[in-house]
GROMACS .gro file of N, CA and C in nm:
model
  414
    1UNK      N    1  -1.249   3.040   0.511
    1UNK     CA    2  -1.308   3.143   0.510
    1UNK      C    3  -1.391   3.201   0.387
    2UNK      N    4  -1.333   3.185   0.321
    2UNK     CA    5  -1.362   3.285   0.173
    2UNK      C    6  -1.452   3.179   0.113
    3UNK      N    7  -1.438   3.066   0.104
    3UNK     CA    8  -1.531   2.963   0.036
    3UNK      C    9  -1.632   2.965   0.106
    4UNK      N   10  -1.647   2.972   0.263
    4UNK     CA   11  -1.790   2.995   0.327
    4UNK      C   12  -1.871   3.117   0.297
    5UNK      N   13  -1.819   3.244   0.268
    5UNK     CA   14  -1.873   3.334   0.257
    5UNK      C   15  -1.954   3.345   0.081
    6UNK      N   16  -1.852   3.323   0.008
    6UNK     CA   17  -1.884   3.276  -0.111
    6UNK      C   18  -2.023   3.197  -0.127
    7UNK      N   19  -2.030   3.027  -0.066
    7UNK     CA   20  -2.120   2.972  -0.069
    7UNK      C   21  -2.237   3.034   0.017
    8UNK      N   22  -2.232   3.101   0.104
    8UNK     CA   23  -2.308   3.203   0.203
    8UNK      C   24  -2.408   3.290   0.069
    9UNK      N   25  -2.281   3.370   0.029
    9UNK     CA   26  -2.369   3.488  -0.065
    9UNK      C   27  -2.400   3.438  -0.187
   10UNK      N   28  -2.411   3.315  -0.203
   10UNK     CA   29  -2.454   3.233  -0.331
   10UNK      C   30  -2.603   3.201  -0.282
   11UNK      N   31  -2.609   3.098  -0.179
   11UNK     CA   32  -2.741   3.066  -0.108
   11UNK      C   33  -2.838   3.190  -0.066
   12UNK      N   34  -2.799   3.301  -0.017
   12UNK     CA   35  -2.891   3.395   0.008
   12UNK      C   36  -2.928   3.468  -0.134
   13UNK      N   37  -2.846   3.488  -0.247
   13UNK     CA   38  -2.906   3.510  -0.366
   13UNK      C   39  -3.031   3.414  -0.450
   14UNK      N   40  -2.974   3.302  -0.404
   14UNK     CA   41  -3.057   3.221  -0.450
   14UNK      C   42  -3.200   3.170  -0.368
   15UNK      N   43  -3.157   3.190  -0.290
   15UNK     CA   44  -3.306   3.217  -0.177
   15UNK      C   45  -3.363   3.334  -0.167
   16UNK      N   46  -3.333   3.437  -0.228
   16UNK     CA   47  -3.405   3.545  -0.187
   16UNK      C   48  -3.562   3.532  -0.257
   17UNK      N   49  -3.629   3.563  -0.219
   17UNK     CA   50  -3.754   3.543  -0.263
   17UNK      C   51  -3.816   3.656  -0.365
   18UNK      N   52  -3.869   3.614  -0.522
   18UNK     CA   53  -3.933   3.653  -0.596
   18UNK      C   54  -4.015   3.817  -0.555
   19UNK      N   55  -3.975   3.898  -0.618
   19UNK     CA   56  -4.099   3.988  -0.638
   19UNK      C   57  -4.157   4.024  -0.735
   20UNK      N   58  -4.280   4.081  -0.726
   20UNK     CA   59  -4.361   4.067  -0.839
   20UNK      C   60  -4.370   4.236  -0.884
   21UNK      N   61  -4.392   4.272  -1.005
   21UNK     CA   62  -4.410   4.392  -1.035
   21UNK      C   63  -4.550   4.465  -1.056
   22UNK      N   64  -4.596   4.530  -1.019
   22UNK     CA   65  -4.702   4.556  -1.019
   22UNK      C   66  -4.729   4.716  -1.111
   23UNK      N   67  -4.828   4.711  -1.172
   23UNK     CA   68  -4.859   4.826  -1.250
   23UNK      C   69  -4.999   4.910  -1.226
   24UNK      N   70  -5.010   5.040  -1.231
   24UNK     CA   71  -5.126   5.087  -1.169
   24UNK      C   72  -5.145   5.161  -1.293
   25UNK      N   73  -5.267   5.153  -1.341
   25UNK     CA   74  -5.313   5.212  -1.431
   25UNK      C   75  -5.468   5.313  -1.370
   26UNK      N   76  -5.409   5.425  -1.405
   26UNK     CA   77  -5.502   5.546  -1.402
   26UNK      C   78  -5.615   5.541  -1.453
   27UNK      N   79  -5.756   5.481  -1.471
   27UNK     CA   80  -5.865   5.482  -1.579
   27UNK      C   81  -5.950   5.500  -1.476
   28UNK      N   82  -6.079   5.620  -1.441
   28UNK     CA   83  -6.177   5.574  -1.403
   28UNK      C   84  -6.243   5.507  -1.481
   29UNK      N   85  -6.320   5.424  -1.439
   29UNK     CA   86  -6.428   5.338  -1.454
   29UNK      C   87  -6.548   5.387  -1.486
   30UNK      N   88  -6.572   5.525  -1.431
   30UNK     CA   89  -6.703   5.623  -1.474
   30UNK      C   90  -6.704   5.698  -1.602
   31UNK      N   91  -6.621   5.684  -1.650
   31UNK     CA   92  -6.593   5.746  -1.797
   31UNK      C   93  -6.662   5.706  -1.891
   32UNK      N   94  -6.726   5.751  -1.925
   32UNK     CA   95  -6.823   5.702  -2.109
   32UNK      C   96  -6.758   5.621  -2.192
   33UNK      N   97  -6.713   5.751  -2.274
   33UNK     CA   98  -6.665   5.720  -2.384
   33UNK      C   99  -6.463   5.766  -2.399
   34UNK      N  100  -6.412   5.694  -2.482
   34UNK     CA  101  -6.253   5.745  -2.524
   34UNK      C  102  -6.294   5.883  -2.598
   35UNK      N  103  -6.208   5.939  -2.563
   35UNK     CA  104  -6.174   6.041  -2.684
   35UNK      C  105  -6.169   6.040  -2.784
   36UNK      N  106  -6.140   5.914  -2.831
   36UNK     CA  107  -6.088   5.890  -3.011
   36UNK      C  108  -6.035   5.722  -3.008
   37UNK      N  109  -6.163   5.683  -3.060
   37UNK     CA  110  -6.123   5.533  -3.118
   37UNK      C  111  -6.084   5.526  -3.270
   38UNK      N  112  -6.004   5.403  -3.271
   38UNK     CA  113  -5.876   5.389  -3.382
   38UNK      C  114  -5.876   5.229  -3.376
   39UNK      N  115  -5.935   5.181  -3.529
   39UNK     CA  116  -5.959   5.070  -3.521
   39UNK      C  117  -5.838   5.022  -3.659
   40UNK      N  118  -5.750   4.938  -3.649
   40UNK     CA  119  -5.670   4.898  -3.747
   40UNK      C  120  -5.670   4.755  -3.862
   41UNK      N  121  -5.717   4.778  -3.927
   41UNK     CA  122  -5.719   4.625  -4.026
   41UNK      C  123  -5.839   4.529  -3.914
   42UNK      N  124  -5.815   4.386  -3.938
   42UNK     CA  125  -5.919   4.311  -3.871
   42UNK      C  126  -5.901   4.271  -3.745
   43UNK      N  127  -5.777   4.319  -3.688
   43UNK     CA  128  -5.772   4.250  -3.543
   43UNK      C  129  -5.672   4.353  -3.417
   44UNK      N  130  -5.678   4.504  -3.457
   44UNK     CA  131  -5.617   4.576  -3.378
   44UNK      C  132  -5.716   4.696  -3.354
   45UNK      N  133  -5.710   4.749  -3.237
   45UNK     CA  134  -5.786   4.852  -3.198
   45UNK      C  135  -5.734   4.974  -3.053
   46UNK      N  136  -5.707   5.070  -3.071
   46UNK     CA  137  -5.724   5.181  -2.974
   46UNK      C  138  -5.794   5.294  -2.918
   47UNK      N  139  -5.815   5.310  -2.814
   47UNK     CA  140  -5.887   5.370  -2.738
   47UNK      C  141  -5.799   5.503  -2.683
   48UNK      N  142  -5.825   5.604  -2.690
   48UNK     CA  143  -5.757   5.727  -2.620
   48UNK      C  144  -5.836   5.821  -2.539
   49UNK      N  145  -5.788   5.790  -2.403
   49UNK     CA  146  -5.807   5.870  -2.313
   49UNK      C  147  -5.800   5.990  -2.243
   50UNK      N  148  -5.788   6.092  -2.158
   50UNK     CA  149  -5.714   6.202  -2.151
   50UNK      C  150  -5.560   6.189  -2.066
   51UNK      N  151  -5.571   6.048  -2.009
   51UNK     CA  152  -5.440   6.061  -1.921
   51UNK      C  153  -5.385   5.889  -1.977
   52UNK      N  154  -5.416   5.798  -2.027
   52UNK     CA  155  -5.427   5.702  -2.062
   52UNK      C  156  -5.422   5.638  -2.232
   53UNK      N  157  -5.353   5.540  -2.329
   53UNK     CA  158  -5.412   5.533  -2.408
   53UNK      C  159  -5.417   5.331  -2.387
   54UNK      N  160  -5.509   5.273  -2.435
   54UNK     CA  161  -5.516   5.175  -2.427
   54UNK      C  162  -5.513   5.076  -2.557
   55UNK      N  163  -5.446   5.017  -2.625
   55UNK     CA  164  -5.439   4.910  -2.706
   55UNK      C  165  -5.470   4.773  -2.704
   56UNK      N  166  -5.530   4.710  -2.807
   56UNK     CA  167  -5.567   4.581  -2.804
   56UNK      C  168  -5.565   4.506  -2.945
   57UNK      N  169  -5.582   4.419  -2.919
   57UNK     CA  170  -5.604   4.289  -3.037
   57UNK      C  171  -5.775   4.253  -3.042
   58UNK      N  172  -5.780   4.168  -3.126
   58UNK     CA  173  -5.895   4.132  -3.117
   58UNK      C  174  -5.887   3.970  -3.238
   59UNK      N  175  -5.970   3.919  -3.175
   59UNK     CA  176  -5.962   3.719  -3.253
   59UNK      C  177  -6.109   3.702  -3.235
   60UNK      N  178  -6.137   3.604  -3.355
   60UNK     CA  179  -6.235   3.540  -3.335
   60UNK      C  180  -6.238   3.393  -3.255
   61UNK      N  181  -6.375   3.326  -3.241
   61UNK     CA  182  -6.320   3.179  -3.206
   61UNK      C  183  -6.480   3.095  -3.211
   62UNK      N  184  -6.440   3.000  -3.196
   62UNK     CA  185  -6.569   2.925  -3.243
   62UNK      C  186  -6.666   2.908  -3.120
   63UNK      N  187  -6.582   2.930  -2.962
   63UNK     CA  188  -6.662   2.934  -2.864
   63UNK      C  189  -6.650   3.098  -2.780
   64UNK      N  190  -6.778   3.086  -2.689
   64UNK     CA  191  -6.787   3.184  -2.627
   64UNK      C  192  -6.756   3.145  -2.491
   65UNK      N  193  -6.764   3.232  -2.387
   65UNK     CA  194  -6.738   3.190  -2.224
   65UNK      C  195  -6.675   3.315  -2.160
   66UNK      N  196  -6.607   3.275  -2.082
   66UNK     CA  197  -6.531   3.319  -1.948
   66UNK      C  198  -6.355   3.374  -2.018
   67UNK      N  199  -6.296   3.431  -1.965
   67UNK     CA  200  -6.171   3.469  -1.986
   67UNK      C  201  -6.121   3.419  -1.959
   68UNK      N  202  -5.966   3.360  -2.070
   68UNK     CA  203  -5.888   3.282  -2.080
   68UNK      C  204  -5.735   3.333  -2.137
   69UNK      N  205  -5.692   3.255  -2.124
   69UNK     CA  206  -5.493   3.256  -2.164
   69UNK      C  207  -5.527   3.249  -2.343
   70UNK      N  208  -5.602   3.137  -2.393
   70UNK     CA  209  -5.564   3.112  -2.521
   70UNK      C  210  -5.723   3.078  -2.572
   71UNK      N  211  -5.728   3.113  -2.703
   71UNK     CA  212  -5.883   3.093  -2.744
   71UNK      C  213  -5.871   3.021  -2.869
   72UNK      N  214  -5.939   2.961  -2.905
   72UNK     CA  215  -5.934   2.791  -3.042
   72UNK      C  216  -6.027   2.854  -3.128
   73UNK      N  217  -6.007   2.797  -3.233
   73UNK     CA  218  -6.094   2.868  -3.348
   73UNK      C  219  -6.082   2.708  -3.439
   74UNK      N  220  -6.220   2.700  -3.465
   74UNK     CA  221  -6.264   2.563  -3.550
   74UNK      C  222  -6.334   2.639  -3.654
   75UNK      N  223  -6.269   2.595  -3.771
   75UNK     CA  224  -6.309   2.696  -3.915
   75UNK      C  225  -6.453   2.610  -3.930
   76UNK      N  226  -6.477   2.507  -3.906
   76UNK     CA  227  -6.605   2.451  -3.976
   76UNK      C  228  -6.751   2.493  -3.852
   77UNK      N  229  -6.711   2.595  -3.776
   77UNK     CA  230  -6.820   2.612  -3.678
   77UNK      C  231  -6.912   2.650  -3.732
   78UNK      N  232  -7.047   2.656  -3.703
   78UNK     CA  233  -7.152   2.720  -3.740
   78UNK      C  234  -7.148   2.842  -3.655
   79UNK      N  235  -7.084   2.894  -3.606
   79UNK     CA  236  -7.126   3.059  -3.554
   79UNK      C  237  -6.966   3.065  -3.458
   80UNK      N  238  -6.921   3.212  -3.497
   80UNK     CA  239  -6.828   3.262  -3.464
   80UNK      C  240  -6.826   3.331  -3.334
   81UNK      N  241  -6.734   3.361  -3.254
   81UNK     CA  242  -6.765   3.530  -3.150
   81UNK      C  243  -6.625   3.539  -3.139
   82UNK      N  244  -6.662   3.667  -3.117
   82UNK     CA  245  -6.518   3.823  -3.111
   82UNK      C  246  -6.486   3.778  -2.946
   83UNK      N  247  -6.350   3.827  -2.958
   83UNK     CA  248  -6.273   3.791  -2.832
   83UNK      C  249  -6.192   3.918  -2.815
   84UNK      N  250  -6.165   4.023  -2.699
   84UNK     CA  251  -6.067   4.098  -2.695
   84UNK      C  252  -5.974   4.072  -2.626
   85UNK      N  253  -5.853   4.128  -2.636
   85UNK     CA  254  -5.733   4.135  -2.547
   85UNK      C  255  -5.667   4.253  -2.578
   86UNK      N  256  -5.629   4.296  -2.408
   86UNK     CA  257  -5.545   4.444  -2.377
   86UNK      C  258  -5.382   4.421  -2.382
   87UNK      N  259  -5.321   4.503  -2.476
   87UNK     CA  260  -5.174   4.464  -2.488
   87UNK      C  261  -5.117   4.569  -2.450
   88UNK      N  262  -5.159   4.665  -2.447
   88UNK     CA  263  -5.111   4.764  -2.366
   88UNK      C  264  -5.236   4.894  -2.289
   89UNK      N  265  -5.160   4.932  -2.190
   89UNK     CA  266  -5.052   4.921  -2.091
   89UNK      C  267  -5.035   4.813  -2.017
   90UNK      N  268  -5.142   4.727  -2.037
   90UNK     CA  269  -5.079   4.567  -1.943
   90UNK      C  270  -5.142   4.460  -2.046
   91UNK      N  271  -5.144   4.351  -1.997
   91UNK     CA  272  -5.167   4.262  -2.075
   91UNK      C  273  -5.250   4.174  -2.029
   92UNK      N  274  -5.359   4.129  -2.069
   92UNK     CA  275  -5.486   4.083  -2.005
   92UNK      C  276  -5.503   3.987  -2.097
   93UNK      N  277  -5.572   3.868  -2.017
   93UNK     CA  278  -5.644   3.774  -2.068
   93UNK      C  279  -5.723   3.824  -2.195
   94UNK      N  280  -5.777   3.694  -2.271
   94UNK     CA  281  -5.940   3.690  -2.377
   94UNK      C  282  -6.016   3.724  -2.302
   95UNK      N  283  -6.093   3.805  -2.363
   95UNK     CA  284  -6.190   3.858  -2.304
   95UNK      C  285  -6.286   3.828  -2.350
   96UNK      N  286  -6.427   3.738  -2.382
   96UNK     CA  287  -6.526   3.749  -2.486
   96UNK      C  288  -6.586   3.889  -2.510
   97UNK      N  289  -6.633   3.956  -2.633
   97UNK     CA  290  -6.702   4.067  -2.650
   97UNK      C  291  -6.825   4.084  -2.555
   98UNK      N  292  -6.904   3.957  -2.638
   98UNK     CA  293  -7.008   3.960  -2.609
   98UNK      C  294  -7.110   4.094  -2.600
   99UNK      N  295  -7.079   4.144  -2.760
   99UNK     CA  296  -7.120   4.287  -2.780
   99UNK      C  297  -7.303   4.246  -2.860
  100UNK      N  298  -7.324   4.368  -2.947
  100UNK     CA  299  -7.406   4.376  -2.954
  100UNK      C  300  -7.488   4.277  -3.076
  101UNK      N  301  -7.375   4.246  -3.172
  101UNK     CA  302  -7.361   4.115  -3.232
  101UNK      C  303  -7.231   4.032  -3.200
  102UNK      N  304  -7.320   3.962  -3.124
  102UNK     CA  305  -7.198   3.864  -3.050
  102UNK      C  306  -7.188   3.752  -3.094
  103UNK      N  307  -7.313   3.688  -3.226
  103UNK     CA  308  -7.248   3.583  -3.276
  103UNK      C  309  -7.259   3.623  -3.449
  104UNK      N  310  -7.190   3.535  -3.480
  104UNK     CA  311  -7.139   3.590  -3.661
  104UNK      C  312  -7.170   3.436  -3.725
  105UNK      N  313  -7.201   3.465  -3.834
  105UNK     CA  314  -7.248   3.329  -3.916
  105UNK      C  315  -7.134   3.279  -4.014
  106UNK      N  316  -7.008   3.380  -3.963
  106UNK     CA  317  -6.943   3.324  -4.095
  106UNK      C  318  -6.763   3.373  -4.048
  107UNK      N  319  -6.675   3.314  -4.025
  107UNK     CA  320  -6.574   3.379  -3.990
  107UNK      C  321  -6.500   3.494  -4.057
  108UNK      N  322  -6.510   3.522  -4.169
  108UNK     CA  323  -6.519   3.643  -4.284
  108UNK      C  324  -6.582   3.720  -4.215
  109UNK      N  325  -6.731   3.711  -4.174
  109UNK     CA  326  -6.771   3.853  -4.114
  109UNK      C  327  -6.763   3.867  -3.968
  110UNK      N  328  -6.722   3.791  -3.908
  110UNK     CA  329  -6.671   3.810  -3.782
  110UNK      C  330  -6.515   3.860  -3.772
  111UNK      N  331  -6.424   3.840  -3.861
  111UNK     CA  332  -6.287   3.894  -3.856
  111UNK      C  333  -6.303   4.033  -3.879
  112UNK      N  334  -6.447   4.040  -4.010
  112UNK     CA  335  -6.403   4.182  -4.037
  112UNK      C  336  -6.492   4.315  -3.939
  113UNK      N  337  -6.582   4.243  -3.870
  113UNK     CA  338  -6.616   4.339  -3.725
  113UNK      C  339  -6.549   4.292  -3.555
  114UNK      N  340  -6.439   4.244  -3.552
  114UNK     CA  341  -6.446   4.204  -3.418
  114UNK      C  342  -6.359   4.313  -3.373
  115UNK      N  343  -6.231   4.361  -3.444
  115UNK     CA  344  -6.213   4.493  -3.360
  115UNK      C  345  -6.273   4.593  -3.347
  116UNK      N  346  -6.377   4.645  -3.435
  116UNK     CA  347  -6.489   4.717  -3.407
  116UNK      C  348  -6.557   4.699  -3.252
  117UNK      N  349  -6.611   4.591  -3.247
  117UNK     CA  350  -6.674   4.542  -3.153
  117UNK      C  351  -6.589   4.542  -3.071
  118UNK      N  352  -6.471   4.531  -3.037
  118UNK     CA  353  -6.404   4.519  -2.915
  118UNK      C  354  -6.395   4.674  -2.851
  119UNK      N  355  -6.330   4.745  -2.970
  119UNK     CA  356  -6.334   4.907  -2.927
  119UNK      C  357  -6.447   4.988  -2.912
  120UNK      N  358  -6.574   4.929  -2.971
  120UNK     CA  359  -6.682   5.018  -2.918
  120UNK      C  360  -6.704   4.974  -2.788
  121UNK      N  361  -6.694   4.830  -2.757
  121UNK     CA  362  -6.777   4.774  -2.665
  121UNK      C  363  -6.716   4.798  -2.518
  122UNK      N  364  -6.540   4.807  -2.555
  122UNK     CA  365  -6.501   4.885  -2.392
  122UNK      C  366  -6.468   5.038  -2.399
  123UNK      N  367  -6.518   5.102  -2.499
  123UNK     CA  368  -6.509   5.217  -2.494
  123UNK      C  369  -6.633   5.316  -2.397
  124UNK      N  370  -6.731   5.229  -2.467
  124UNK     CA  371  -6.872   5.293  -2.431
  124UNK      C  372  -6.959   5.226  -2.266
  125UNK      N  373  -6.891   5.091  -2.256
  125UNK     CA  374  -6.955   5.052  -2.172
  125UNK      C  375  -6.865   4.982  -2.030
  126UNK      N  376  -6.908   5.034  -1.927
  126UNK     CA  377  -6.805   4.990  -1.825
  126UNK      C  378  -6.772   4.836  -1.757
  127UNK      N  379  -6.884   4.761  -1.829
  127UNK     CA  380  -6.847   4.594  -1.776
  127UNK      C  381  -6.725   4.570  -1.852
  128UNK      N  382  -6.693   4.564  -2.005
  128UNK     CA  383  -6.589   4.507  -2.058
  128UNK      C  384  -6.483   4.568  -1.976
  129UNK      N  385  -6.473   4.732  -2.013
  129UNK     CA  386  -6.365   4.769  -1.934
  129UNK      C  387  -6.288   4.725  -1.847
  130UNK      N  388  -6.423   4.670  -1.723
  130UNK     CA  389  -6.403   4.590  -1.574
  130UNK      C  390  -6.318   4.443  -1.624
  131UNK      N  391  -6.349   4.392  -1.725
  131UNK     CA  392  -6.343   4.257  -1.769
  131UNK      C  393  -6.214   4.244  -1.784
  132UNK      N  394  -6.158   4.335  -1.895
  132UNK     CA  395  -6.016   4.356  -1.891
  132UNK      C  396  -5.954   4.401  -1.817
  133UNK      N  397  -5.930   4.457  -1.744
  133UNK     CA  398  -5.860   4.502  -1.611
  133UNK      C  399  -5.827   4.409  -1.472
  134UNK      N  400  -5.962   4.354  -1.486
  134UNK     CA  401  -5.980   4.245  -1.364
  134UNK      C  402  -5.917   4.097  -1.427
  135UNK      N  403  -5.880   4.108  -1.533
  135UNK     CA  404  -5.831   3.957  -1.600
  135UNK      C  405  -5.681   3.980  -1.690
  136UNK      N  406  -5.611   4.066  -1.606
  136UNK     CA  407  -5.482   4.093  -1.620
  136UNK      C  408  -5.375   3.977  -1.643
  137UNK      N  409  -5.307   3.900  -1.729
  137UNK     CA  410  -5.215   3.807  -1.689
  137UNK      C  411  -5.115   3.877  -1.587
  138UNK      N  412  -5.068   3.729  -1.567
  138UNK     CA  413  -4.982   3.750  -1.436
  138UNK      C  414  -4.767   3.746  -1.520
   0.00000   0.00000   0.00000
């Protein structure tokens, strides 16, 4: 009887459904600009809103396109593109910045401007914010 109860308990634990964690972020998409914007070095950015801080990283890639889990870099490419990723309050996929300066002639130029492009784009425009929050990683 004791073995049967033990096996049943173990089976119930193993068969229990996995539950996902859901995180709600209270950020109205109709706000215009962050109260404060910071850019750290070449690859970090931070936006401060009244009720939340959004932090992210920036990186250059040799291609542009749809949100993705990973980006690739071919240093011999003719053009480079800026990508943004939110890391706080949630983790997003890489999202193409599609900023005013969306194409850079050199990796150095892209690297120097990318975190600035991510911060400005996400702070000042609704669509880039939606792109980040609609492409959260599982």
